[in-house]
PDB file of C-alpha atoms in Angstrom:
ATOM      1  CA  MET K   1     -28.385 -51.021 117.515  1.00  0.00           C
ATOM      2  CA  ALA K   2     -25.397 -49.848 119.459  1.00  0.00           C
ATOM      3  CA  THR K   3     -25.603 -49.199 123.162  1.00  0.00           C
ATOM      4  CA  THR K   4     -23.411 -46.542 124.707  1.00  0.00           C
ATOM      5  CA  VAL K   5     -22.459 -46.015 128.316  1.00  0.00           C
ATOM      6  CA  SER K   6     -21.978 -42.449 129.478  1.00  0.00           C
ATOM      7  CA  SER K   7     -19.473 -41.330 132.096  1.00  0.00           C
ATOM      8  CA  THR K   8     -22.279 -41.429 134.652  1.00  0.00           C
ATOM      9  CA  GLY K   9     -22.873 -45.109 133.936  1.00  0.00           C
ATOM     10  CA  SER K  10     -26.310 -44.725 132.317  1.00  0.00           C
ATOM     11  CA  THR K  11     -26.954 -46.564 129.062  1.00  0.00           C
ATOM     12  CA  THR K  12     -28.757 -45.115 126.077  1.00  0.00           C
ATOM     13  CA  THR K  13     -29.440 -46.287 122.566  1.00  0.00           C
ATOM     14  CA  ALA K  14     -30.316 -44.471 119.393  1.00  0.00           C
ATOM     15  CA  HIS K  15     -33.785 -45.962 119.726  1.00  0.00           C
ATOM     16  CA  THR K  16     -34.429 -44.584 123.199  1.00  0.00           C
ATOM     17  CA  ALA K  17     -33.096 -41.168 122.201  1.00  0.00           C
ATOM     18  CA  ALA K  18     -35.433 -41.086 119.210  1.00  0.00           C
ATOM     19  CA  SER K  19     -38.375 -42.281 121.296  1.00  0.00           C
ATOM     20  CA  ARG K  20     -37.940 -39.275 123.613  1.00  0.00           C
ATOM     21  CA  ARG K  21     -38.931 -36.897 120.844  1.00  0.00           C
ATOM     22  CA  SER K  22     -42.288 -35.277 121.405  1.00  0.00           C
ATOM     23  CA  PRO K  23     -45.151 -35.773 118.953  1.00  0.00           C
ATOM     24  CA  SER K  24     -44.721 -32.165 117.846  1.00  0.00           C
ATOM     25  CA  GLN K  25     -41.026 -32.811 117.071  1.00  0.00           C
ATOM     26  CA  TRP K  26     -42.019 -35.811 114.943  1.00  0.00           C
ATOM     27  CA  ALA K  27     -44.708 -33.731 113.226  1.00  0.00           C
ATOM     28  CA  PHE K  28     -42.162 -30.985 112.505  1.00  0.00           C
ATOM     29  CA  MET K  29     -39.686 -33.473 111.009  1.00  0.00           C
ATOM     30  CA  LEU K  30     -42.415 -35.111 108.911  1.00  0.00           C
ATOM     31  CA  LEU K  31     -43.753 -31.824 107.560  1.00  0.00           C
ATOM     32  CA  ARG K  32     -40.275 -30.405 106.939  1.00  0.00           C
ATOM     33  CA  THR K  33     -39.308 -33.493 104.946  1.00  0.00           C
ATOM     34  CA  ALA K  34     -42.537 -33.579 102.941  1.00  0.00           C
ATOM     35  CA  PHE K  35     -42.496 -29.857 102.136  1.00  0.00           C
ATOM     36  CA  THR K  36     -38.846 -30.069 101.114  1.00  0.00           C
ATOM     37  CA  VAL K  37     -39.059 -33.158  98.909  1.00  0.00           C
ATOM     38  CA  ALA K  38     -42.459 -32.662  97.242  1.00  0.00           C
ATOM     39  CA  PRO K  39     -41.921 -29.145  95.855  1.00  0.00           C
ATOM     40  CA  ILE K  40     -38.461 -30.076  94.595  1.00  0.00           C
ATOM     41  CA  LEU K  41     -39.720 -33.222  92.843  1.00  0.00           C
ATOM     42  CA  PHE K  42     -42.811 -31.522  91.409  1.00  0.00           C
ATOM     43  CA  GLY K  43     -40.661 -28.571  90.340  1.00  0.00           C
ATOM     44  CA  ILE K  44     -38.257 -30.865  88.516  1.00  0.00           C
ATOM     45  CA  ASP K  45     -41.197 -32.618  86.849  1.00  0.00           C
ATOM     46  CA  LYS K  46     -42.369 -29.304  85.370  1.00  0.00           C
ATOM     47  CA  PHE K  47     -39.428 -29.710  82.970  1.00  0.00           C
ATOM     48  CA  SER K  48     -40.182 -33.298  81.938  1.00  0.00           C
ATOM     49  CA  ASN K  49     -43.954 -33.714  82.397  1.00  0.00           C
ATOM     50  CA  LEU K  50     -43.479 -37.341  83.438  1.00  0.00           C
ATOM     51  CA  LEU K  51     -46.220 -37.253  86.075  1.00  0.00           C
ATOM     52  CA  THR K  52     -48.725 -35.254  84.038  1.00  0.00           C
ATOM     53  CA  ASP K  53     -49.054 -32.497  81.475  1.00  0.00           C
ATOM     54  CA  TRP K  54     -48.768 -29.610  83.939  1.00  0.00           C
ATOM     55  CA  THR K  55     -49.992 -27.031  81.431  1.00  0.00           C
ATOM     56  CA  GLN K  56     -53.548 -28.351  81.846  1.00  0.00           C
ATOM     57  CA  TYR K  57     -53.588 -26.891  85.370  1.00  0.00           C
ATOM     58  CA  LEU K  58     -52.769 -23.354  84.245  1.00  0.00           C
ATOM     59  CA  ALA K  59     -55.821 -21.098  84.015  1.00  0.00           C
ATOM     60  CA  PRO K  60     -56.073 -19.204  80.720  1.00  0.00           C
ATOM     61  CA  TRP K  61     -56.039 -15.828  82.514  1.00  0.00           C
ATOM     62  CA  VAL K  62     -52.725 -16.749  84.177  1.00  0.00           C
ATOM     63  CA  ASP K  63     -51.291 -17.958  80.875  1.00  0.00           C
ATOM     64  CA  ALA K  64     -52.312 -14.632  79.330  1.00  0.00           C
ATOM     65  CA  ILE K  65     -50.377 -12.550  81.877  1.00  0.00           C
ATOM     66  CA  VAL K  66     -47.118 -14.533  81.968  1.00  0.00           C
ATOM     67  CA  PRO K  67     -44.632 -14.220  79.116  1.00  0.00           C
ATOM     68  CA  GLY K  68     -44.319 -17.068  76.627  1.00  0.00           C
ATOM     69  CA  ASP K  69     -46.543 -20.082  76.313  1.00  0.00           C
ATOM     70  CA  ALA K  70     -47.951 -22.329  79.050  1.00  0.00           C
ATOM     71  CA  GLN K  71     -44.918 -24.652  79.007  1.00  0.00           C
ATOM     72  CA  PHE K  72     -42.588 -21.700  79.474  1.00  0.00           C
ATOM     73  CA  ALA K  73     -44.736 -20.647  82.452  1.00  0.00           C
ATOM     74  CA  MET K  74     -44.439 -24.167  83.883  1.00  0.00           C
ATOM     75  CA  TRP K  75     -40.653 -23.973  83.671  1.00  0.00           C
ATOM     76  CA  GLY K  76     -40.753 -20.769  85.700  1.00  0.00           C
ATOM     77  CA  ILE K  77     -43.174 -22.377  88.154  1.00  0.00           C
ATOM     78  CA  GLY K  78     -40.821 -25.349  88.427  1.00  0.00           C
ATOM     79  CA  ILE K  79     -37.918 -23.079  89.349  1.00  0.00           C
ATOM     80  CA  ILE K  80     -40.043 -21.360  92.003  1.00  0.00           C
ATOM     81  CA  GLU K  81     -41.155 -24.710  93.450  1.00  0.00           C
ATOM     82  CA  ILE K  82     -37.581 -26.006  93.630  1.00  0.00           C
ATOM     83  CA  ALA K  83     -36.511 -22.804  95.373  1.00  0.00           C
ATOM     84  CA  ALA K  84     -39.429 -23.080  97.818  1.00  0.00           C
ATOM     85  CA  GLY K  85     -38.474 -26.659  98.683  1.00  0.00           C
ATOM     86  CA  LEU K  86     -34.873 -25.618  99.301  1.00  0.00           C
ATOM     87  CA  LEU K  87     -36.057 -22.722 101.473  1.00  0.00           C
ATOM     88  CA  VAL K  88     -38.094 -25.158 103.593  1.00  0.00           C
ATOM     89  CA  ALA K  89     -34.966 -27.290 104.046  1.00  0.00           C
ATOM     90  CA  ILE K  90     -32.855 -24.287 105.082  1.00  0.00           C
ATOM     91  CA  ALA K  91     -35.361 -22.097 106.934  1.00  0.00           C
ATOM     92  CA  PRO K  92     -38.622 -23.993 107.537  1.00  0.00           C
ATOM     93  CA  ARG K  93     -40.261 -21.147 109.444  1.00  0.00           C
ATOM     94  CA  TRP K  94     -40.081 -18.879 106.396  1.00  0.00           C
ATOM     95  CA  GLY K  95     -40.221 -21.672 103.834  1.00  0.00           C
ATOM     96  CA  GLY K  96     -43.505 -22.913 105.274  1.00  0.00           C
ATOM     97  CA  LEU K  97     -44.995 -19.451 104.850  1.00  0.00           C
ATOM     98  CA  VAL K  98     -43.694 -19.153 101.284  1.00  0.00           C
ATOM     99  CA  VAL K  99     -45.112 -22.584 100.380  1.00  0.00           C
ATOM    100  CA  ALA K 100     -48.444 -21.640 101.993  1.00  0.00           C
ATOM    101  CA  ALA K 101     -48.608 -18.427  99.942  1.00  0.00           C
ATOM    102  CA  TRP K 102     -47.667 -20.350  96.799  1.00  0.00           C
ATOM    103  CA  LEU K 103     -50.410 -22.906  97.498  1.00  0.00           C
ATOM    104  CA  LEU K 104     -52.921 -20.084  97.956  1.00  0.00           C
ATOM    105  CA  GLY K 105     -52.003 -18.861  94.480  1.00  0.00           C
ATOM    106  CA  ILE K 106     -52.432 -22.375  93.091  1.00  0.00           C
ATOM    107  CA  ILE K 107     -55.834 -22.652  94.771  1.00  0.00           C
ATOM    108  CA  VAL K 108     -57.011 -19.364  93.229  1.00  0.00           C
ATOM    109  CA  ASN K 109     -55.750 -20.547  89.832  1.00  0.00           C
ATOM    110  CA  LEU K 110     -57.543 -23.914  90.167  1.00  0.00           C
ATOM    111  CA  LEU K 111     -60.825 -22.399  91.353  1.00  0.00           C
ATOM    112  CA  THR K 112     -60.986 -20.463  88.082  1.00  0.00           C
ATOM    113  CA  LEU K 113     -60.666 -23.667  86.036  1.00  0.00           C
ATOM    114  CA  PRO K 114     -63.773 -25.811  85.659  1.00  0.00           C
ATOM    115  CA  GLY K 115     -63.266 -29.401  86.772  1.00  0.00           C
ATOM    116  CA  TYR K 116     -60.372 -28.866  89.191  1.00  0.00           C
ATOM    117  CA  PHE K 117     -62.225 -28.076  92.416  1.00  0.00           C
ATOM    118  CA  ASP K 118     -61.165 -31.416  93.939  1.00  0.00           C
ATOM    119  CA  VAL K 119     -57.503 -30.577  93.361  1.00  0.00           C
ATOM    120  CA  ALA K 120     -58.059 -27.110  94.850  1.00  0.00           C
ATOM    121  CA  LEU K 121     -59.608 -28.697  97.948  1.00  0.00           C
ATOM    122  CA  ARG K 122     -56.589 -30.997  98.309  1.00  0.00           C
ATOM    123  CA  ASP K 123     -54.334 -27.962  98.096  1.00  0.00           C
ATOM    124  CA  VAL K 124     -56.288 -26.304 100.936  1.00  0.00           C
ATOM    125  CA  GLY K 125     -55.175 -29.238 103.098  1.00  0.00           C
ATOM    126  CA  LEU K 126     -51.592 -28.813 101.912  1.00  0.00           C
ATOM    127  CA  LEU K 127     -51.777 -25.100 102.718  1.00  0.00           C
ATOM    128  CA  ALA K 128     -52.858 -25.974 106.274  1.00  0.00           C
ATOM    129  CA  GLY K 129     -49.903 -28.360 106.524  1.00  0.00           C
ATOM    130  CA  ALA K 130     -47.471 -25.689 105.317  1.00  0.00           C
ATOM    131  CA  LEU K 131     -48.804 -23.247 107.919  1.00  0.00           C
ATOM    132  CA  ALA K 132     -48.477 -25.943 110.600  1.00  0.00           C
ATOM    133  CA  LEU K 133     -44.849 -26.445 109.534  1.00  0.00           C
ATOM    134  CA  ALA K 134     -44.138 -22.722 109.889  1.00  0.00           C
ATOM    135  CA  LEU K 135     -45.689 -22.709 113.376  1.00  0.00           C
ATOM    136  CA  LEU K 136     -43.853 -25.851 114.502  1.00  0.00           C
ATOM    137  CA  ALA K 137     -40.578 -24.435 113.179  1.00  0.00           C
ATOM    138  CA  ARG K 138     -40.867 -21.578 115.670  1.00  0.00           C
ATOM    139  CA  GLU K 139     -40.439 -24.152 118.431  1.00  0.00           C
ATOM    140  CA  HIS K 140     -38.315 -26.889 116.869  1.00  0.00           C
ATOM    141  CA  ASP K 141     -35.964 -25.257 114.361  1.00  0.00           C
ATOM    142  CA  GLY K 142     -32.767 -24.065 116.044  1.00  0.00           C
ATOM    143  CA  SER K 143     -32.202 -21.153 113.663  1.00  0.00           C
ATOM    144  CA  ALA K 144     -35.811 -19.985 114.121  1.00  0.00           C
ATOM    145  CA  ARG K 145     -35.411 -19.867 117.914  1.00  0.00           C
ATOM    146  CA  ARG K 146     -32.349 -17.650 117.592  1.00  0.00           C
ATOM    147  CA  ALA K 147     -34.163 -15.203 115.299  1.00  0.00           C
TER     148      ALA K 147
END
């Protein structure tokens, strides 16, 4: 790790600069990274179904109101999830709120499917994390402070 000497003669390292970050700054960075990467990866997987057959998580009433079949709906959902992840990367204050709203929709969908209550409960925790990201972004995201 490189050490630098400033014009005042004090020495700093990348490690000491990073260790000065507050716990809320670390939490913001962690949540921003997770809510950027996860929606993008899960969105991409809606096109390949490598992780799971995503159509099993679509409630019949939702499938009935979207055009096409369940796989076509998953492609649209994948596009929305990718866009949400990109929004978190660009504007986490608003992206966190969009992801939270999206998760609320997923929770409602899952609560209407028998056998998926455990997944819905997990998504409640994710929704809380997305809201925490939006709140932390108000303090730690430079573009959010200027708005």
